[in-house]
Amino acid sequence: MVYGVLVIFLATGLAVAAVGALVLNIRKPAGPAGSVVGFTRFVAIVAVVLLGIANIWAVVGSLAGEGVEVTVPVQPYWPEHPNITDVQPDRGDAVHNEITEVHITSSVLSLTTRILLATGSLLQGAAVLSVVIAVIVLCNGLRAARPFSQSLRRTGRITAAIVILGSLAGQVIHGLAVSRAGQESLAVTGWAAEGLAGELAAPWPIPTLFVSVDFGPFFMALGIMVVVELVGAGVALDDAHRQLQDDTDGLV
């Protein structure tokens, strides 16, 4: 429920920002930097505010929420009733049924798990925010007619470092946190029942340890570093060529 509200909140805010930017650029003549830069900068500023609020909301919810919503990994599982003898239509041979994660709302999480959940959310949110803030910095440079200043390379390096550290560390910490949440919320040490098949391991999901890492942000950060280095090298070569041309013209 909380994640759904966050998605609606972010989508609505960005939509309003986009419409507002379009209206402002239609009513106001384009400046030296162009309307596209103004539109991008406006949307990026609104995105920073909305993403910051959403990130703080997620962190506070993880630390202080009575019930924390989290999707936890479980061992491959599919609910089966031992008394069912016939299913129509029977597609058991054509479909592989498997549940590997479940969404729960837990009120029994330890403080350590809550801190890990909040830290993972904070790091991953910081990685996204760093990219949006870098867009604002670049737009400011374009508006000031200084797009290739020394701050370009520094901004790119800082952004890439935050994306790499924030995304990778955030995903690992989040994976450990949700695995702990599953153990604390779903683990059962013993149970008894009547009328169930003896070979049935457990009639509920069994939590497990699973950490998934998406390396997409890592490669995106590498791309950012390469691009800013290429731009910096291009600017240096252009300056050297211009200086050589000036010296040649002076000799002539």
PDB file of C-alpha atoms in Angstrom:
ATOM      1  CA  MET A   1       0.000   0.000   0.000  1.00  0.00           C
ATOM      2  CA  VAL A   2       2.770   2.433   0.953  1.00  0.00           C
ATOM      3  CA  TYR A   3       4.739   1.680  -2.228  1.00  0.00           C
ATOM      4  CA  GLY A   4       1.632   2.256  -4.323  1.00  0.00           C
ATOM      5  CA  VAL A   5       1.039   5.634  -2.690  1.00  0.00           C
ATOM      6  CA  LEU A   6       4.689   6.584  -3.303  1.00  0.00           C
ATOM      7  CA  VAL A   7       4.448   5.672  -6.987  1.00  0.00           C
ATOM      8  CA  ILE A   8       1.234   7.667  -7.422  1.00  0.00           C
ATOM      9  CA  PHE A   9       2.758  10.595  -5.539  1.00  0.00           C
ATOM     10  CA  LEU A  10       5.908  10.663  -7.679  1.00  0.00           C
ATOM     11  CA  ALA A  11       4.067  10.158 -10.963  1.00  0.00           C
ATOM     12  CA  THR A  12       1.557  12.913 -10.179  1.00  0.00           C
ATOM     13  CA  GLY A  13       4.252  15.328  -9.084  1.00  0.00           C
ATOM     14  CA  LEU A  14       6.407  14.763 -12.166  1.00  0.00           C
ATOM     15  CA  ALA A  15       3.379  15.105 -14.431  1.00  0.00           C
ATOM     16  CA  VAL A  16       2.458  18.429 -12.807  1.00  0.00           C
ATOM     17  CA  ALA A  17       6.088  19.555 -13.105  1.00  0.00           C
ATOM     18  CA  ALA A  18       6.189  18.689 -16.805  1.00  0.00           C
ATOM     19  CA  VAL A  19       2.945  20.544 -17.521  1.00  0.00           C
ATOM     20  CA  GLY A  20       4.101  23.544 -15.482  1.00  0.00           C
ATOM     21  CA  ALA A  21       7.427  23.663 -17.310  1.00  0.00           C
ATOM     22  CA  LEU A  22       5.687  23.529 -20.676  1.00  0.00           C
ATOM     23  CA  VAL A  23       3.348  26.367 -19.697  1.00  0.00           C
ATOM     24  CA  LEU A  24       6.221  28.509 -18.452  1.00  0.00           C
ATOM     25  CA  ASN A  25       8.254  27.926 -21.608  1.00  0.00           C
ATOM     26  CA  ILE A  26       5.272  28.697 -23.833  1.00  0.00           C
ATOM     27  CA  ARG A  27       4.483  31.956 -22.055  1.00  0.00           C
ATOM     28  CA  LYS A  28       8.119  33.010 -21.665  1.00  0.00           C
ATOM     29  CA  PRO A  29      10.435  33.528 -24.656  1.00  0.00           C
ATOM     30  CA  ALA A  30      13.372  31.136 -24.814  1.00  0.00           C
ATOM     31  CA  GLY A  31      16.548  32.510 -23.302  1.00  0.00           C
ATOM     32  CA  PRO A  32      20.109  31.994 -24.483  1.00  0.00           C
ATOM     33  CA  ALA A  33      20.159  28.454 -23.128  1.00  0.00           C
ATOM     34  CA  GLY A  34      16.969  27.491 -24.973  1.00  0.00           C
ATOM     35  CA  SER A  35      13.605  26.280 -23.776  1.00  0.00           C
ATOM     36  CA  VAL A  36      14.702  22.630 -23.652  1.00  0.00           C
ATOM     37  CA  VAL A  37      17.304  23.402 -20.980  1.00  0.00           C
ATOM     38  CA  GLY A  38      14.791  25.423 -18.981  1.00  0.00           C
ATOM     39  CA  PHE A  39      12.218  22.648 -19.216  1.00  0.00           C
ATOM     40  CA  THR A  40      14.742  19.988 -18.166  1.00  0.00           C
ATOM     41  CA  ARG A  41      16.028  22.055 -15.263  1.00  0.00           C
ATOM     42  CA  PHE A  42      12.524  22.781 -13.943  1.00  0.00           C
ATOM     43  CA  VAL A  43      11.477  19.126 -14.066  1.00  0.00           C
ATOM     44  CA  ALA A  44      14.776  18.040 -12.465  1.00  0.00           C
ATOM     45  CA  ILE A  45      14.327  20.474  -9.560  1.00  0.00           C
ATOM     46  CA  VAL A  46      10.802  19.207  -8.920  1.00  0.00           C
ATOM     47  CA  ALA A  47      12.072  15.616  -9.205  1.00  0.00           C
ATOM     48  CA  VAL A  48      14.745  16.295  -6.564  1.00  0.00           C
ATOM     49  CA  VAL A  49      12.089  17.592  -4.164  1.00  0.00           C
ATOM     50  CA  LEU A  50       9.700  14.699  -4.789  1.00  0.00           C
ATOM     51  CA  LEU A  51      12.395  12.014  -4.686  1.00  0.00           C
ATOM     52  CA  GLY A  52      13.840  13.531  -1.531  1.00  0.00           C
ATOM     53  CA  ILE A  53      10.439  13.482   0.185  1.00  0.00           C
ATOM     54  CA  ALA A  54       9.785   9.907  -0.974  1.00  0.00           C
ATOM     55  CA  ASN A  55      13.216   8.771   0.228  1.00  0.00           C
ATOM     56  CA  ILE A  56      12.752  10.387   3.642  1.00  0.00           C
ATOM     57  CA  TRP A  57       9.283   8.854   3.847  1.00  0.00           C
ATOM     58  CA  ALA A  58      10.677   5.389   3.120  1.00  0.00           C
ATOM     59  CA  VAL A  59      13.472   5.782   5.688  1.00  0.00           C
ATOM     60  CA  VAL A  60      11.122   7.035   8.418  1.00  0.00           C
ATOM     61  CA  GLY A  61       8.642   4.272   7.627  1.00  0.00           C
ATOM     62  CA  SER A  62      11.356   1.631   7.936  1.00  0.00           C
ATOM     63  CA  LEU A  63      12.582   2.999  11.258  1.00  0.00           C
ATOM     64  CA  ALA A  64       9.396   4.100  12.986  1.00  0.00           C
ATOM     65  CA  GLY A  65       6.523   2.407  11.157  1.00  0.00           C
ATOM     66  CA  GLU A  66       4.391   0.046  13.210  1.00  0.00           C
ATOM     67  CA  GLY A  67       4.103  -2.331  10.270  1.00  0.00           C
ATOM     68  CA  VAL A  68       6.863  -2.338   7.654  1.00  0.00           C
ATOM     69  CA  GLU A  69       5.964  -3.411   4.112  1.00  0.00           C
ATOM     70  CA  VAL A  70       8.725  -5.473   2.538  1.00  0.00           C
ATOM     71  CA  THR A  71       9.104  -8.086  -0.191  1.00  0.00           C
ATOM     72  CA  VAL A  72      11.140 -10.984   1.195  1.00  0.00           C
ATOM     73  CA  PRO A  73      12.816 -13.911  -0.614  1.00  0.00           C
ATOM     74  CA  VAL A  74      11.568 -17.434   0.071  1.00  0.00           C
ATOM     75  CA  GLN A  75      12.519 -20.909  -1.049  1.00  0.00           C
ATOM     76  CA  PRO A  76      10.759 -22.026  -4.276  1.00  0.00           C
ATOM     77  CA  TYR A  77       7.226 -22.700  -3.119  1.00  0.00           C
ATOM     78  CA  TRP A  78       3.735 -23.358  -4.422  1.00  0.00           C
ATOM     79  CA  PRO A  79       0.686 -23.958  -2.190  1.00  0.00           C
ATOM     80  CA  GLU A  80      -0.791 -27.434  -2.596  1.00  0.00           C
ATOM     81  CA  HIS A  81      -3.785 -29.054  -0.973  1.00  0.00           C
ATOM     82  CA  PRO A  82      -3.218 -32.780  -0.389  1.00  0.00           C
ATOM     83  CA  ASN A  83      -6.896 -33.706  -0.814  1.00  0.00           C
ATOM     84  CA  ILE A  84      -7.285 -32.408  -4.398  1.00  0.00           C
ATOM     85  CA  THR A  85      -7.422 -35.347  -6.839  1.00  0.00           C
ATOM     86  CA  ASP A  86      -8.580 -33.696 -10.059  1.00  0.00           C
ATOM     87  CA  VAL A  87      -8.010 -30.260 -11.633  1.00  0.00           C
ATOM     88  CA  GLN A  88      -9.792 -29.054 -14.788  1.00  0.00           C
ATOM     89  CA  PRO A  89      -8.209 -28.114 -17.058  1.00  0.00           C
ATOM     90  CA  ASP A  90      -4.998 -29.922 -16.121  1.00  0.00           C
ATOM     91  CA  ARG A  91      -2.001 -27.865 -17.269  1.00  0.00           C
ATOM     92  CA  GLY A  92       0.443 -29.174 -14.719  1.00  0.00           C
ATOM     93  CA  ASP A  93       2.858 -30.447 -17.360  1.00  0.00           C
ATOM     94  CA  ALA A  94       2.848 -27.176 -19.309  1.00  0.00           C
ATOM     95  CA  VAL A  95       3.270 -24.662 -16.491  1.00  0.00           C
ATOM     96  CA  HIS A  96       6.039 -24.460 -13.915  1.00  0.00           C
ATOM     97  CA  ASN A  97       4.522 -22.860 -10.820  1.00  0.00           C
ATOM     98  CA  GLU A  98       6.873 -21.273  -8.346  1.00  0.00           C
ATOM     99  CA  ILE A  99       6.803 -18.508  -5.754  1.00  0.00           C
ATOM    100  CA  THR A 100      10.226 -17.091  -4.866  1.00  0.00           C
ATOM    101  CA  GLU A 101       9.233 -13.945  -2.960  1.00  0.00           C
ATOM    102  CA  VAL A 102       6.284 -12.753  -0.902  1.00  0.00           C
ATOM    103  CA  HIS A 103       5.115  -9.276   0.083  1.00  0.00           C
ATOM    104  CA  ILE A 104       4.460  -8.946   3.794  1.00  0.00           C
ATOM    105  CA  THR A 105       3.654  -6.279   6.360  1.00  0.00           C
ATOM    106  CA  SER A 106       5.646  -7.126   9.469  1.00  0.00           C
ATOM    107  CA  SER A 107       5.450  -5.602  12.928  1.00  0.00           C
ATOM    108  CA  VAL A 108       8.070  -7.885  14.510  1.00  0.00           C
ATOM    109  CA  LEU A 109      11.229  -6.591  12.826  1.00  0.00           C
ATOM    110  CA  SER A 110      14.252  -5.961  15.015  1.00  0.00           C
ATOM    111  CA  LEU A 111      15.923  -2.562  15.227  1.00  0.00           C
ATOM    112  CA  THR A 112      18.946  -3.885  13.303  1.00  0.00           C
ATOM    113  CA  THR A 113      16.765  -5.012  10.404  1.00  0.00           C
ATOM    114  CA  ARG A 114      14.927  -1.691  10.367  1.00  0.00           C
ATOM    115  CA  ILE A 115      18.227   0.208  10.277  1.00  0.00           C
ATOM    116  CA  LEU A 116      19.470  -1.970   7.399  1.00  0.00           C
ATOM    117  CA  LEU A 117      16.231  -1.386   5.457  1.00  0.00           C
ATOM    118  CA  ALA A 118      16.491   2.373   6.013  1.00  0.00           C
ATOM    119  CA  THR A 119      20.180   2.410   5.030  1.00  0.00           C
ATOM    120  CA  GLY A 120      19.526   0.468   1.839  1.00  0.00           C
ATOM    121  CA  SER A 121      16.716   2.820   0.861  1.00  0.00           C
ATOM    122  CA  LEU A 122      18.832   5.866   1.679  1.00  0.00           C
ATOM    123  CA  LEU A 123      21.819   4.711  -0.395  1.00  0.00           C
ATOM    124  CA  GLN A 124      19.757   3.731  -3.435  1.00  0.00           C
ATOM    125  CA  GLY A 125      17.808   6.974  -3.214  1.00  0.00           C
ATOM    126  CA  ALA A 126      21.040   8.960  -3.015  1.00  0.00           C
ATOM    127  CA  ALA A 127      22.270   7.287  -6.216  1.00  0.00           C
ATOM    128  CA  VAL A 128      19.169   8.414  -8.105  1.00  0.00           C
ATOM    129  CA  LEU A 129      19.213  11.891  -6.586  1.00  0.00           C
ATOM    130  CA  SER A 130      22.868  12.399  -7.535  1.00  0.00           C
ATOM    131  CA  VAL A 131      22.047  11.909 -11.223  1.00  0.00           C
ATOM    132  CA  VAL A 132      19.151  14.377 -11.098  1.00  0.00           C
ATOM    133  CA  ILE A 133      21.260  16.943  -9.214  1.00  0.00           C
ATOM    134  CA  ALA A 134      24.011  16.533 -11.820  1.00  0.00           C
ATOM    135  CA  VAL A 135      21.435  17.345 -14.511  1.00  0.00           C
ATOM    136  CA  ILE A 136      20.568  20.555 -12.660  1.00  0.00           C
ATOM    137  CA  VAL A 137      24.256  21.506 -12.381  1.00  0.00           C
ATOM    138  CA  LEU A 138      24.800  20.934 -16.113  1.00  0.00           C
ATOM    139  CA  CYS A 139      21.682  22.935 -16.955  1.00  0.00           C
ATOM    140  CA  ASN A 140      22.954  25.794 -14.796  1.00  0.00           C
ATOM    141  CA  GLY A 141      26.230  25.713 -16.715  1.00  0.00           C
ATOM    142  CA  LEU A 142      24.376  25.890 -20.031  1.00  0.00           C
ATOM    143  CA  ARG A 143      22.218  28.777 -18.815  1.00  0.00           C
ATOM    144  CA  ALA A 144      25.365  30.636 -17.751  1.00  0.00           C
ATOM    145  CA  ALA A 145      27.014  29.928 -21.157  1.00  0.00           C
ATOM    146  CA  ARG A 146      29.798  27.974 -19.402  1.00  0.00           C
ATOM    147  CA  PRO A 147      29.000  24.339 -20.185  1.00  0.00           C
ATOM    148  CA  PHE A 148      32.638  23.162 -20.367  1.00  0.00           C
ATOM    149  CA  SER A 149      34.031  24.582 -17.140  1.00  0.00           C
ATOM    150  CA  GLN A 150      36.241  22.609 -14.769  1.00  0.00           C
ATOM    151  CA  SER A 151      33.150  21.744 -12.721  1.00  0.00           C
ATOM    152  CA  LEU A 152      31.905  19.471 -15.548  1.00  0.00           C
ATOM    153  CA  ARG A 153      34.575  16.834 -14.946  1.00  0.00           C
ATOM    154  CA  ARG A 154      34.288  17.161 -11.171  1.00  0.00           C
ATOM    155  CA  THR A 155      30.485  16.832 -11.312  1.00  0.00           C
ATOM    156  CA  GLY A 156      30.715  13.752 -13.503  1.00  0.00           C
ATOM    157  CA  ARG A 157      33.256  12.031 -11.265  1.00  0.00           C
ATOM    158  CA  ILE A 158      31.323  12.756  -8.062  1.00  0.00           C
ATOM    159  CA  THR A 159      28.049  11.626  -9.620  1.00  0.00           C
ATOM    160  CA  ALA A 160      29.580   8.408 -10.946  1.00  0.00           C
ATOM    161  CA  ALA A 161      31.152   7.620  -7.562  1.00  0.00           C
ATOM    162  CA  ILE A 162      27.847   8.158  -5.728  1.00  0.00           C
ATOM    163  CA  VAL A 163      25.949   6.039  -8.261  1.00  0.00           C
ATOM    164  CA  ILE A 164      28.446   3.173  -7.980  1.00  0.00           C
ATOM    165  CA  LEU A 165      28.700   3.178  -4.196  1.00  0.00           C
ATOM    166  CA  GLY A 166      25.059   4.034  -3.535  1.00  0.00           C
ATOM    167  CA  SER A 167      23.519   1.555  -5.951  1.00  0.00           C
ATOM    168  CA  LEU A 168      25.789  -1.435  -5.278  1.00  0.00           C
ATOM    169  CA  ALA A 169      26.073  -0.996  -1.510  1.00  0.00           C
ATOM    170  CA  GLY A 170      22.393  -0.101  -1.277  1.00  0.00           C
ATOM    171  CA  GLN A 171      21.315  -3.231  -3.134  1.00  0.00           C
ATOM    172  CA  VAL A 172      23.528  -5.501  -1.022  1.00  0.00           C
ATOM    173  CA  ILE A 173      22.364  -3.955   2.255  1.00  0.00           C
ATOM    174  CA  HIS A 174      18.733  -4.052   1.105  1.00  0.00           C
ATOM    175  CA  GLY A 175      19.078  -7.715   0.141  1.00  0.00           C
ATOM    176  CA  LEU A 176      20.500  -8.599   3.551  1.00  0.00           C
ATOM    177  CA  ALA A 177      17.785  -6.547   5.254  1.00  0.00           C
ATOM    178  CA  VAL A 178      14.853  -8.190   3.449  1.00  0.00           C
ATOM    179  CA  SER A 179      16.391 -11.628   4.041  1.00  0.00           C
ATOM    180  CA  ARG A 180      16.578 -10.847   7.754  1.00  0.00           C
ATOM    181  CA  ALA A 181      13.008  -9.558   7.634  1.00  0.00           C
ATOM    182  CA  GLY A 182      11.869 -12.847   6.129  1.00  0.00           C
ATOM    183  CA  GLN A 183      13.645 -14.866   8.807  1.00  0.00           C
ATOM    184  CA  GLU A 184      12.205 -12.747  11.598  1.00  0.00           C
ATOM    185  CA  SER A 185       8.663 -12.756  10.191  1.00  0.00           C
ATOM    186  CA  LEU A 186       8.176 -16.140   8.481  1.00  0.00           C
ATOM    187  CA  ALA A 187      10.596 -18.610  10.071  1.00  0.00           C
ATOM    188  CA  VAL A 188       8.818 -21.409  11.992  1.00  0.00           C
ATOM    189  CA  THR A 189      10.722 -23.778  14.264  1.00  0.00           C
ATOM    190  CA  GLY A 190       7.935 -26.351  14.634  1.00  0.00           C
ATOM    191  CA  TRP A 191       4.335 -27.066  13.681  1.00  0.00           C
ATOM    192  CA  ALA A 192       1.719 -29.798  13.876  1.00  0.00           C
ATOM    193  CA  ALA A 193      -1.483 -30.478  11.964  1.00  0.00           C
ATOM    194  CA  GLU A 194      -3.974 -33.244  11.196  1.00  0.00           C
ATOM    195  CA  GLY A 195      -5.066 -34.521   7.797  1.00  0.00           C
ATOM    196  CA  LEU A 196      -2.069 -33.229   5.836  1.00  0.00           C
ATOM    197  CA  ALA A 197       0.152 -35.330   3.617  1.00  0.00           C
ATOM    198  CA  GLY A 198       3.233 -36.547   5.406  1.00  0.00           C
ATOM    199  CA  GLU A 199       5.577 -35.447   2.628  1.00  0.00           C
ATOM    200  CA  LEU A 200       4.381 -31.828   2.785  1.00  0.00           C
ATOM    201  CA  ALA A 201       7.367 -29.824   4.035  1.00  0.00           C
ATOM    202  CA  ALA A 202       5.396 -26.793   5.265  1.00  0.00           C
ATOM    203  CA  PRO A 203       2.101 -25.184   4.242  1.00  0.00           C
ATOM    204  CA  TRP A 204       3.665 -21.711   4.026  1.00  0.00           C
ATOM    205  CA  PRO A 205       6.681 -20.020   2.403  1.00  0.00           C
ATOM    206  CA  ILE A 206      10.072 -20.754   3.966  1.00  0.00           C
ATOM    207  CA  PRO A 207      12.370 -17.678   4.143  1.00  0.00           C
ATOM    208  CA  THR A 208      15.823 -17.815   2.614  1.00  0.00           C
ATOM    209  CA  LEU A 209      18.881 -15.633   2.071  1.00  0.00           C
ATOM    210  CA  PHE A 210      19.016 -13.989  -1.352  1.00  0.00           C
ATOM    211  CA  VAL A 211      20.824 -10.834  -2.479  1.00  0.00           C
ATOM    212  CA  SER A 212      20.172  -9.631  -6.027  1.00  0.00           C
ATOM    213  CA  VAL A 213      22.481  -7.012  -7.539  1.00  0.00           C
ATOM    214  CA  ASP A 214      21.674  -5.082 -10.716  1.00  0.00           C
ATOM    215  CA  PHE A 215      24.904  -3.893 -12.353  1.00  0.00           C
ATOM    216  CA  GLY A 216      23.061  -1.534 -14.703  1.00  0.00           C
ATOM    217  CA  PRO A 217      23.728   1.562 -12.522  1.00  0.00           C
ATOM    218  CA  PHE A 218      27.410   0.554 -12.276  1.00  0.00           C
ATOM    219  CA  PHE A 219      27.836   0.520 -16.052  1.00  0.00           C
ATOM    220  CA  MET A 220      25.819   3.746 -16.332  1.00  0.00           C
ATOM    221  CA  ALA A 221      28.265   5.363 -13.896  1.00  0.00           C
ATOM    222  CA  LEU A 222      31.201   4.133 -15.962  1.00  0.00           C
ATOM    223  CA  GLY A 223      29.544   5.662 -19.020  1.00  0.00           C
ATOM    224  CA  ILE A 224      29.169   8.992 -17.207  1.00  0.00           C
ATOM    225  CA  MET A 225      32.865   8.994 -16.287  1.00  0.00           C
ATOM    226  CA  VAL A 226      33.941   8.172 -19.847  1.00  0.00           C
ATOM    227  CA  VAL A 227      31.692  10.861 -21.339  1.00  0.00           C
ATOM    228  CA  VAL A 228      32.942  13.631 -19.055  1.00  0.00           C
ATOM    229  CA  GLU A 229      36.557  12.580 -19.641  1.00  0.00           C
ATOM    230  CA  LEU A 230      35.981  12.616 -23.409  1.00  0.00           C
ATOM    231  CA  VAL A 231      34.386  16.049 -23.202  1.00  0.00           C
ATOM    232  CA  GLY A 232      37.248  17.313 -21.051  1.00  0.00           C
ATOM    233  CA  ALA A 233      39.822  15.910 -23.464  1.00  0.00           C
ATOM    234  CA  GLY A 234      37.958  17.426 -26.407  1.00  0.00           C
ATOM    235  CA  VAL A 235      37.890  20.847 -24.762  1.00  0.00           C
ATOM    236  CA  ALA A 236      41.623  20.613 -24.008  1.00  0.00           C
ATOM    237  CA  LEU A 237      42.415  19.658 -27.607  1.00  0.00           C
ATOM    238  CA  ASP A 238      40.232  22.486 -28.910  1.00  0.00           C
ATOM    239  CA  ASP A 239      42.007  24.984 -26.657  1.00  0.00           C
ATOM    240  CA  ALA A 240      45.406  23.687 -27.795  1.00  0.00           C
ATOM    241  CA  HIS A 241      44.359  23.920 -31.442  1.00  0.00           C
ATOM    242  CA  ARG A 242      43.060  27.450 -30.943  1.00  0.00           C
ATOM    243  CA  GLN A 243      46.293  28.470 -29.229  1.00  0.00           C
ATOM    244  CA  LEU A 244      48.348  26.959 -32.065  1.00  0.00           C
ATOM    245  CA  GLN A 245      46.204  28.780 -34.619  1.00  0.00           C
ATOM    246  CA  ASP A 246      46.690  32.075 -32.790  1.00  0.00           C
ATOM    247  CA  ASP A 247      50.470  31.531 -32.666  1.00  0.00           C
ATOM    248  CA  THR A 248      50.492  30.706 -36.387  1.00  0.00           C
ATOM    249  CA  ASP A 249      48.469  33.816 -37.220  1.00  0.00           C
ATOM    250  CA  GLY A 250      50.865  35.907 -35.100  1.00  0.00           C
ATOM    251  CA  LEU A 251      53.878  34.599 -37.006  1.00  0.00           C
ATOM    252  CA  VAL A 252      52.234  35.352 -40.333  1.00  0.00           C
TER     253      VAL A 252
END
